[in-house]
Each structure stands twice: as C-alpha cells, then as structure tokens.
Amino acid sequence: MNSSVSALPLSTLNPANEALTLRLPSSLQLKHQLPLNTALSHQVDAHRQAIRAILDGEDSRLLVIVGPCSIHDPKSALEYASNLARLAREVSDSMLLVMRAYVEKPRTTVGWKGLAYDPSLDGSDDMAAGLTLSRELMREMLQLGLPVATELLQPMAASYFDDLLSWVAIGARTTESQIHREMASGLGMPVGFKNGTDGGVGIACDAMRSAAHPHRHFGVDSQGHPAIIQTPGNPDTHLVLRGGHRGPNYDRQSVTQIHSDLTRLKIPARIMVDCSHANSGKDPLRQPQVFNDVLEQRLQGNRSLIGMMLESHLFEGCQPLGPSMRYGVSVTDGCLGWESTEQLLREAHRRLQLPA
C-alpha cells in the first residue's frame, strides 16, 4: 500500500490566531484514485442488506463486530483480517463477522487520534496520507470478503470511506451531537448508537429517533464545497450498550428494562452489546464473560439481542506509543488476543447450532 493523495501547499495563515489551513484532496479525488470496483460494490451492498436482515429479524444469525480497538499498523491489521475472513467463512451459518476497522480515536483531552489523522504515529498529522492509507486498508479488507465497520467521529472524514462500510458506530460522546445524528440520517448502511457515558439509554433513543427522520443540514459535497445536504432518514439504526459510570448494563435485568423502554418509545428493540468499555470494567480479558452472558440470554429466547462487539487484536493487552513496539498489540484500549477470540467465537458457533 503505497499510493497517496497529497495535501496541497499551505493556503492560509491567519495572523489573528496563527491558525494554519492546509487543503486536503476532496473525497471525490480519493475515490477516483482508489475506486471500488463493481464486484466489491455489490459485495458491500450485500453485506449491508445482510445486516439489515439481522436487525429486522429476517436472519437469525448473530452479528459480531470484532477487531482492534483502533488500527495503527496496516500489516498487523491485515494479518488479523485474514484470520477473521477464514473464521467468518467457517461460522457463517450462525454468525456474521464484521471487521472492526477503526481509523479515528476519540480523545477526552489529547493524544493520538488514529490512523486517519496521524499514520506515522509521531505527531506529524499527515491527514492526507492517513485518509489514503485508511481507504486503501479498508479496500484490502473488502477484497478478503469481509464486511467492514468503523466509528465515524469527524463527519467531514466520513465521505472518504462511506462507500466501503457495511456498519457504522456513533460513539458514546457523539451520540448526543446533532451533527452526528444528521450525518447518520443520510448514511446508506446500518448505524449503531452507543448509550451515553452515564450508562443511560435516553440519549441514544433520541439519536435513533432523530436519525430516522429526513434532515437538511450544512455540509460539504464530494468535491469539497460547502453545501446544503438533504438526507432521507435512516431506518436501520439500533442501540449499542457499552455500560457507563455506574457500571455494566448487559445483565438480564438491565436488558429487560431497556427492551421495555424501547418498546414504550416505539423504537425497534434491536440491541447490540459492546463487551468492552464499562461492560468489562475496561479489563479486556473479561470480554468473554460478558459475551457468554449475553449469548446465554439470547439462547434463552431474547431475540432483541441481535449482536455483540469485541475489541480484539493478534495479541492481548495494550502498549504505549514509542520507538519500540510489539507487533499486533493495541496502542489504545486493551484487546483480547486472537487465539482467545477464535476460541470464544468457535464455542459460540457450536452453541448456536445446538437444537433449541
């Protein structure tokens, strides 16, 4: 992967606050340089429809979004994707495995913001190279036959990848954002809204109701020009439970109450559980415990539990950014290792195939 669309020379220096403006290539330019061929485009459409069918109860398989917390090394990410593609084919009758390809990392204060922002991991913030690398990487994952998922954090970046994605997350800190709700209403794929950081689902419920409606909003067109965007509304949204400050919210009592709340608000009861974050107490090795608890609820008849999310890399744990880093280990949140992930998903496949 060595193709690149470069940023244009420095265009503006604002003496009042010394802000610098460096023009990026438009999303249309990058899509022309790294196009999606007809076969892959049909594959993305088929994967989107398969996820919609799971959300609508027409497909009984379990939806699993799985992969690194965030991608920092394309080589290890593609090795992981190759492993996942092989496993996805083997368990395809009981689960739809989707590659978690997160290239943006939300930050409470400061820190590395993800591959799309700083692909060299050194603070140089070559976003033109980051966008190119991110699109190229996602396209290679598609070529392995995998559906691809990401969290869309910066709405202006969304149009650089939107044609590659089969599923999108809106994070706990952006679910409340009107801008992200408007963006979701115009996306052509299913969107999962995470509950707020307090653990409550009210904000996510509001987000789903908002995203289901058409909007007109300020935006940028594919050529990079300011534009009025008119969206049709997105009927394919669902809730993602990730726990909160008060603790987990994946347990049977919490899920039952949340199902009741969704029904009362006339929102389709489609629930995914994020097995990481507050649901695991930020301990990646507790993710299998969460996964198996939710799986048991589903096996006992709770069909509103349509899927789960796992943070997983080639090797478990996490590490700080630095000059000498271990291959296949996350540089953001701690992850479950591949061997444990494969074992967990194979066992889930076996249990899902047992007679009811």
CSV table of C-alpha atoms in Angstrom, one decimal:
chain,number,residue,atom,x,y,z
A,1,MET,CA,0.0,0.0,0.0
A,2,ASN,CA,1.9,3.0,-1.2
A,3,SER,CA,-0.5,5.2,-3.2
A,4,SER,CA,-1.1,8.6,-1.8
A,5,VAL,CA,-3.1,11.8,-2.4
A,6,SER,CA,-1.0,14.7,-1.1
A,7,ALA,CA,-2.3,17.7,0.7
A,8,LEU,CA,-2.0,20.9,-1.3
A,9,PRO,CA,0.5,23.6,-0.3
A,10,LEU,CA,-0.3,25.9,2.7
A,11,SER,CA,-3.1,28.2,1.6
A,12,THR,CA,-3.9,30.4,4.6
A,13,LEU,CA,-2.1,31.9,7.6
A,14,ASN,CA,-4.4,33.7,9.9
A,15,PRO,CA,-2.3,36.3,11.8
A,16,ALA,CA,-5.0,36.8,14.5
A,17,ASN,CA,-4.7,33.4,16.0
A,18,GLU,CA,-1.9,31.8,13.9
A,19,ALA,CA,-4.2,29.0,12.7
A,20,LEU,CA,-2.9,27.3,9.6
A,21,THR,CA,-5.0,25.9,6.8
A,22,LEU,CA,-3.7,23.1,4.7
A,23,ARG,CA,-6.1,22.0,1.9
A,24,LEU,CA,-6.9,18.3,1.6
A,25,PRO,CA,-7.9,16.4,-1.5
A,26,SER,CA,-11.6,16.1,-1.9
A,27,SER,CA,-13.3,12.7,-1.1
A,28,LEU,CA,-14.2,12.5,-4.8
A,29,GLN,CA,-10.5,12.7,-5.7
A,30,LEU,CA,-9.5,10.0,-3.3
A,31,LYS,CA,-12.4,7.8,-4.5
A,32,HIS,CA,-11.2,8.2,-8.1
A,33,GLN,CA,-7.7,7.3,-7.1
A,34,LEU,CA,-8.8,4.3,-5.0
A,35,PRO,CA,-12.0,3.2,-6.6
A,36,LEU,CA,-14.4,0.5,-5.6
A,37,ASN,CA,-14.9,-1.9,-8.5
A,38,THR,CA,-18.3,-3.3,-9.4
A,39,ALA,CA,-17.8,-6.6,-7.7
A,40,LEU,CA,-16.7,-5.1,-4.4
A,41,SER,CA,-19.5,-2.5,-4.6
A,42,HIS,CA,-22.1,-5.3,-4.9
A,43,GLN,CA,-20.4,-7.1,-2.0
A,44,VAL,CA,-20.8,-4.1,0.2
A,45,ASP,CA,-24.4,-3.8,-0.8
A,46,ALA,CA,-25.0,-7.5,0.0
A,47,HIS,CA,-23.3,-7.2,3.4
A,48,ARG,CA,-25.4,-4.1,4.3
A,49,GLN,CA,-28.5,-6.0,3.4
A,50,ALA,CA,-27.4,-9.0,5.4
A,51,ILE,CA,-27.0,-6.8,8.5
A,52,ARG,CA,-30.4,-5.1,7.9
A,53,ALA,CA,-31.9,-8.6,7.7
A,54,ILE,CA,-30.4,-9.4,11.1
A,55,LEU,CA,-31.8,-6.2,12.6
A,56,ASP,CA,-35.2,-6.9,11.2
A,57,GLY,CA,-35.3,-10.5,12.4
A,58,GLU,CA,-35.3,-12.0,8.9
A,59,ASP,CA,-31.9,-13.5,9.5
A,60,SER,CA,-31.4,-15.4,12.8
A,61,ARG,CA,-27.6,-15.2,12.8
A,62,LEU,CA,-25.7,-13.3,15.5
A,63,LEU,CA,-24.0,-10.1,14.3
A,64,VAL,CA,-20.4,-9.7,15.7
A,65,ILE,CA,-18.3,-6.6,15.2
A,66,VAL,CA,-14.8,-7.7,16.0
A,67,GLY,CA,-11.3,-6.3,15.6
A,68,PRO,CA,-8.7,-3.9,17.1
A,69,CYS,CA,-9.8,-1.0,19.3
A,70,SER,CA,-8.1,1.2,16.7
A,71,ILE,CA,-5.8,0.3,13.8
A,72,HIS,CA,-2.3,1.7,14.0
A,73,ASP,CA,-0.3,-0.8,11.9
A,74,PRO,CA,-1.7,-1.8,8.5
A,75,LYS,CA,0.4,-5.0,8.3
A,76,SER,CA,-0.9,-6.5,11.6
A,77,ALA,CA,-4.4,-5.3,10.8
A,78,LEU,CA,-4.4,-7.2,7.5
A,79,GLU,CA,-3.0,-10.3,9.2
A,80,TYR,CA,-5.8,-10.1,11.7
A,81,ALA,CA,-8.3,-9.5,8.9
A,82,SER,CA,-7.0,-12.6,7.1
A,83,ASN,CA,-7.6,-14.7,10.2
A,84,LEU,CA,-11.0,-13.3,10.6
A,85,ALA,CA,-12.0,-13.9,7.0
A,86,ARG,CA,-11.1,-17.5,7.3
A,87,LEU,CA,-13.1,-17.9,10.6
A,88,ALA,CA,-16.0,-15.9,9.1
A,89,ARG,CA,-16.5,-18.5,6.4
A,90,GLU,CA,-16.4,-21.4,8.8
A,91,VAL,CA,-19.1,-19.9,11.1
A,92,SER,CA,-21.2,-18.1,8.5
A,93,ASP,CA,-24.3,-20.2,9.2
A,94,SER,CA,-24.6,-18.9,12.8
A,95,MET,CA,-22.8,-15.6,12.8
A,96,LEU,CA,-22.0,-12.7,10.6
A,97,LEU,CA,-18.5,-11.5,11.5
A,98,VAL,CA,-17.7,-7.9,10.6
A,99,MET,CA,-14.2,-6.4,10.7
A,100,ARG,CA,-13.8,-3.6,13.1
A,101,ALA,CA,-11.6,-1.1,11.2
A,102,TYR,CA,-11.5,2.0,13.4
A,103,VAL,CA,-9.2,4.7,12.0
A,104,GLU,CA,-10.4,7.5,14.2
A,105,LYS,CA,-9.9,7.6,18.0
A,106,PRO,CA,-12.0,9.9,20.2
A,107,ARG,CA,-9.9,11.7,22.9
A,108,THR,CA,-11.2,13.2,26.2
A,109,THR,CA,-8.3,15.6,26.2
A,110,VAL,CA,-5.3,15.0,23.9
A,111,GLY,CA,-3.4,12.0,22.4
A,112,TRP,CA,-3.1,10.0,19.2
A,113,LYS,CA,-6.3,10.5,17.2
A,114,GLY,CA,-6.0,7.5,14.9
A,115,LEU,CA,-4.6,6.2,11.6
A,116,ALA,CA,-6.6,8.7,9.5
A,117,TYR,CA,-5.1,11.6,11.5
A,118,ASP,CA,-1.5,10.5,12.2
A,119,PRO,CA,-0.5,7.4,10.2
A,120,SER,CA,3.2,7.9,11.2
A,121,LEU,CA,2.4,7.8,14.9
A,122,ASP,CA,4.7,10.7,15.5
A,123,GLY,CA,2.6,13.8,15.8
A,124,SER,CA,3.2,14.8,12.2
A,125,ASP,CA,-0.5,14.6,11.5
A,126,ASP,CA,-0.3,13.9,7.7
A,127,MET,CA,-4.0,13.6,7.3
A,128,ALA,CA,-3.9,13.4,3.5
A,129,ALA,CA,-1.7,10.3,3.8
A,130,GLY,CA,-3.8,9.0,6.7
A,131,LEU,CA,-7.0,9.2,4.6
A,132,THR,CA,-5.3,7.5,1.7
A,133,LEU,CA,-3.9,4.7,3.9
A,134,SER,CA,-7.2,4.2,5.7
A,135,ARG,CA,-9.2,3.9,2.4
A,136,GLU,CA,-6.6,1.6,0.9
A,137,LEU,CA,-6.6,-0.6,4.0
A,138,MET,CA,-10.4,-0.9,4.1
A,139,ARG,CA,-10.4,-1.8,0.5
A,140,GLU,CA,-8.0,-4.6,1.0
A,141,MET,CA,-10.2,-5.9,3.8
A,142,LEU,CA,-13.1,-6.0,1.5
A,143,GLN,CA,-11.0,-8.0,-1.0
A,144,LEU,CA,-10.7,-10.7,1.7
A,145,GLY,CA,-14.5,-10.9,1.6
A,146,LEU,CA,-15.1,-9.2,4.9
A,147,PRO,CA,-17.8,-6.6,5.8
A,148,VAL,CA,-16.1,-3.5,7.2
A,149,ALA,CA,-17.2,-1.4,10.2
A,150,THR,CA,-15.9,1.8,11.7
A,151,GLU,CA,-16.8,4.6,14.1
A,152,LEU,CA,-17.4,7.9,12.4
A,153,LEU,CA,-16.1,10.6,14.6
A,154,GLN,CA,-15.4,13.5,12.2
A,155,PRO,CA,-18.3,14.0,9.8
A,156,MET,CA,-16.0,15.6,7.2
A,157,ALA,CA,-14.0,12.4,7.0
A,158,ALA,CA,-17.0,10.2,6.5
A,159,SER,CA,-17.3,10.7,2.8
A,160,TYR,CA,-13.7,9.3,2.3
A,161,PHE,CA,-14.8,5.8,3.4
A,162,ASP,CA,-18.7,5.7,3.2
A,163,ASP,CA,-18.9,3.5,0.1
A,164,LEU,CA,-16.7,0.9,1.8
A,165,LEU,CA,-18.7,0.4,5.0
A,166,SER,CA,-21.4,-2.1,5.9
A,167,TRP,CA,-21.9,-0.9,9.5
A,168,VAL,CA,-21.1,2.3,11.4
A,169,ALA,CA,-20.9,3.2,15.1
A,170,ILE,CA,-21.6,6.6,16.7
A,171,GLY,CA,-19.7,6.8,19.9
A,172,ALA,CA,-21.0,7.5,23.5
A,173,ARG,CA,-19.6,11.1,23.4
A,174,THR,CA,-21.1,11.9,20.0
A,175,THR,CA,-24.5,10.2,20.1
A,176,GLU,CA,-25.9,13.4,21.6
A,177,SER,CA,-24.4,15.5,18.8
A,178,GLN,CA,-27.0,16.9,16.4
A,179,ILE,CA,-24.3,16.9,13.7
A,180,HIS,CA,-23.8,13.2,14.0
A,181,ARG,CA,-27.5,12.5,14.1
A,182,GLU,CA,-27.9,14.4,10.9
A,183,MET,CA,-25.0,12.6,9.3
A,184,ALA,CA,-26.4,9.2,10.3
A,185,SER,CA,-29.8,10.1,8.7
A,186,GLY,CA,-28.0,10.2,5.4
A,187,LEU,CA,-25.8,7.1,5.6
A,188,GLY,CA,-26.7,4.2,3.4
A,189,MET,CA,-25.8,1.5,6.0
A,190,PRO,CA,-27.0,0.4,9.4
A,191,VAL,CA,-25.8,2.6,12.3
A,192,GLY,CA,-25.4,1.6,16.0
A,193,PHE,CA,-25.7,4.4,18.6
A,194,LYS,CA,-23.9,3.8,21.8
A,195,ASN,CA,-25.5,4.7,25.1
A,196,GLY,CA,-24.2,7.8,26.9
A,197,THR,CA,-21.2,7.6,29.2
A,198,ASP,CA,-23.5,7.6,32.3
A,199,GLY,CA,-25.0,4.3,31.1
A,200,GLY,CA,-28.4,5.7,30.4
A,201,VAL,CA,-30.1,5.0,27.0
A,202,GLY,CA,-32.2,8.1,26.7
A,203,ILE,CA,-29.7,10.0,24.6
A,204,ALA,CA,-29.3,7.0,22.2
A,205,CYS,CA,-33.1,6.7,21.9
A,206,ASP,CA,-33.3,10.4,21.0
A,207,ALA,CA,-30.5,9.8,18.4
A,208,MET,CA,-32.2,6.9,16.8
A,209,ARG,CA,-35.5,8.8,16.5
A,210,SER,CA,-33.7,11.8,15.1
A,211,ALA,CA,-31.6,9.8,12.6
A,212,ALA,CA,-34.8,8.1,11.3
A,213,HIS,CA,-36.1,11.4,10.0
A,214,PRO,CA,-35.0,13.4,7.0
A,215,HIS,CA,-32.8,16.4,7.6
A,216,ARG,CA,-31.4,19.4,5.8
A,217,HIS,CA,-28.1,20.5,7.2
A,218,PHE,CA,-24.8,22.3,6.4
A,219,GLY,CA,-22.2,20.0,5.0
A,220,VAL,CA,-19.5,19.5,2.3
A,221,ASP,CA,-20.1,17.9,-1.1
A,222,SER,CA,-17.9,15.3,-2.7
A,223,GLN,CA,-15.8,18.0,-4.3
A,224,GLY,CA,-15.1,19.7,-1.0
A,225,HIS,CA,-17.5,22.6,-1.5
A,226,PRO,CA,-19.9,24.0,1.3
A,227,ALA,CA,-23.3,22.6,0.6
A,228,ILE,CA,-26.8,22.1,1.9
A,229,ILE,CA,-27.2,18.3,2.4
A,230,GLN,CA,-30.7,16.8,2.3
A,231,THR,CA,-31.0,13.3,3.9
A,232,PRO,CA,-33.7,10.7,3.5
A,233,GLY,CA,-33.6,9.4,7.1
A,234,ASN,CA,-32.1,6.1,8.2
A,235,PRO,CA,-34.5,3.3,9.3
A,236,ASP,CA,-31.6,0.9,10.1
A,237,THR,CA,-30.3,2.2,13.4
A,238,HIS,CA,-30.0,0.3,16.7
A,239,LEU,CA,-28.8,0.6,20.3
A,240,VAL,CA,-25.3,-0.4,21.4
A,241,LEU,CA,-24.9,-1.0,25.2
A,242,ARG,CA,-21.4,-0.2,26.5
A,243,GLY,CA,-22.1,0.3,30.2
A,244,GLY,CA,-21.4,3.6,32.0
A,245,HIS,CA,-20.1,5.3,35.0
A,246,ARG,CA,-22.4,3.3,37.2
A,247,GLY,CA,-21.2,0.0,35.8
A,248,PRO,CA,-22.3,-2.6,33.2
A,249,ASN,CA,-25.7,-2.7,31.5
A,250,TYR,CA,-25.6,-6.0,29.7
A,251,ASP,CA,-27.1,-8.1,32.5
A,252,ARG,CA,-30.5,-9.7,32.2
A,253,GLN,CA,-32.3,-7.1,34.4
A,254,SER,CA,-30.8,-4.1,32.5
A,255,VAL,CA,-31.6,-5.6,29.1
A,256,THR,CA,-35.2,-6.4,30.1
A,257,GLN,CA,-35.7,-2.8,31.3
A,258,ILE,CA,-34.0,-1.3,28.2
A,259,HIS,CA,-36.2,-3.5,25.9
A,260,SER,CA,-39.3,-2.2,27.7
A,261,ASP,CA,-38.1,1.4,27.3
A,262,LEU,CA,-37.5,1.0,23.6
A,263,THR,CA,-41.0,-0.6,23.2
A,264,ARG,CA,-42.6,2.2,25.1
A,265,LEU,CA,-40.9,4.8,22.8
A,266,LYS,CA,-42.0,2.8,19.7
A,267,ILE,CA,-38.3,2.2,18.8
A,268,PRO,CA,-37.5,-1.2,17.4
A,269,ALA,CA,-35.9,-3.3,20.1
A,270,ARG,CA,-32.6,-4.1,18.4
A,271,ILE,CA,-29.8,-4.3,20.9
A,272,MET,CA,-26.1,-4.9,20.5
A,273,VAL,CA,-23.8,-5.3,23.5
A,274,ASP,CA,-20.3,-3.9,23.5
A,275,CYS,CA,-18.3,-6.4,25.6
A,276,SER,CA,-15.6,-3.9,26.3
A,277,HIS,CA,-15.5,-0.5,27.9
A,278,ALA,CA,-17.6,-0.2,31.1
A,279,ASN,CA,-19.3,-3.5,30.5
A,280,SER,CA,-15.9,-5.3,31.1
A,281,GLY,CA,-14.6,-2.8,33.6
A,282,LYS,CA,-12.0,-1.9,31.0
A,283,ASP,CA,-10.4,-5.3,31.5
A,284,PRO,CA,-10.1,-6.9,28.0
A,285,LEU,CA,-9.8,-10.4,29.5
A,286,ARG,CA,-13.3,-10.0,30.9
A,287,GLN,CA,-14.9,-9.7,27.5
A,288,PRO,CA,-15.6,-13.4,27.1
A,289,GLN,CA,-17.5,-13.4,30.3
A,290,VAL,CA,-19.7,-10.6,29.0
A,291,PHE,CA,-20.1,-12.3,25.6
A,292,ASN,CA,-21.1,-15.6,27.1
A,293,ASP,CA,-23.6,-13.9,29.5
A,294,VAL,CA,-25.3,-12.2,26.6
A,295,LEU,CA,-25.2,-15.3,24.4
A,296,GLU,CA,-26.9,-17.2,27.2
A,297,GLN,CA,-29.7,-14.6,27.3
A,298,ARG,CA,-30.1,-14.9,23.5
A,299,LEU,CA,-30.2,-18.7,23.6
A,300,GLN,CA,-32.9,-18.5,26.3
A,301,GLY,CA,-35.1,-16.5,23.9
A,302,ASN,CA,-34.2,-12.8,23.9
A,303,ARG,CA,-34.2,-12.1,20.2
A,304,SER,CA,-33.8,-8.4,20.7
A,305,LEU,CA,-30.1,-9.1,21.4
A,306,ILE,CA,-29.0,-9.0,17.8
A,307,GLY,CA,-25.3,-8.7,18.2
A,308,MET,CA,-22.1,-8.1,20.1
A,309,MET,CA,-18.9,-6.1,19.8
A,310,LEU,CA,-15.4,-7.3,20.8
A,311,GLU,CA,-12.1,-5.4,20.9
A,312,SER,CA,-9.5,-8.0,19.7
A,313,HIS,CA,-6.1,-7.9,18.2
A,314,LEU,CA,-3.4,-10.5,17.3
A,315,PHE,CA,-2.1,-10.4,20.9
A,316,GLU,CA,-3.8,-9.4,24.1
A,317,GLY,CA,-3.3,-6.2,26.1
A,318,CYS,CA,-2.1,-2.7,25.0
A,319,GLN,CA,1.1,-0.7,24.9
A,320,PRO,CA,2.1,2.9,24.7
A,321,LEU,CA,3.3,4.6,21.5
A,322,GLY,CA,7.1,4.6,21.3
A,323,PRO,CA,10.1,3.8,19.2
A,324,SER,CA,10.0,0.1,20.0
A,325,MET,CA,6.5,-1.5,20.0
A,326,ARG,CA,5.3,-5.1,19.9
A,327,TYR,CA,3.7,-6.3,16.7
A,328,GLY,CA,0.0,-6.9,16.8
A,329,VAL,CA,-0.7,-5.3,20.2
A,330,SER,CA,-3.1,-2.4,20.6
A,331,VAL,CA,-1.8,1.2,21.2
A,332,THR,CA,-5.2,2.3,22.6
A,333,ASP,CA,-7.6,0.2,24.7
A,334,GLY,CA,-6.5,-3.2,25.7
A,335,CYS,CA,-7.7,-6.1,23.5
A,336,LEU,CA,-8.4,-9.8,23.7
A,337,GLY,CA,-5.8,-11.8,21.7
A,338,TRP,CA,-6.7,-13.7,18.5
A,339,GLU,CA,-6.4,-17.2,20.0
A,340,SER,CA,-8.9,-16.4,22.8
A,341,THR,CA,-11.1,-14.6,20.3
A,342,GLU,CA,-11.2,-17.5,17.9
A,343,GLN,CA,-11.9,-20.0,20.7
A,344,LEU,CA,-14.7,-17.8,22.0
A,345,LEU,CA,-16.4,-17.5,18.6
A,346,ARG,CA,-16.0,-21.1,17.7
A,347,GLU,CA,-17.6,-22.1,21.0
A,348,ALA,CA,-20.4,-19.6,20.3
A,349,HIS,CA,-20.9,-21.1,16.9
A,350,ARG,CA,-21.2,-24.6,18.4
A,351,ARG,CA,-23.8,-23.4,21.0
A,352,LEU,CA,-25.8,-21.5,18.4
A,353,GLN,CA,-26.1,-24.7,16.3
A,354,LEU,CA,-27.5,-26.8,19.1
A,355,PRO,CA,-31.2,-27.6,19.0
A,356,ALA,CA,-33.4,-25.1,20.8
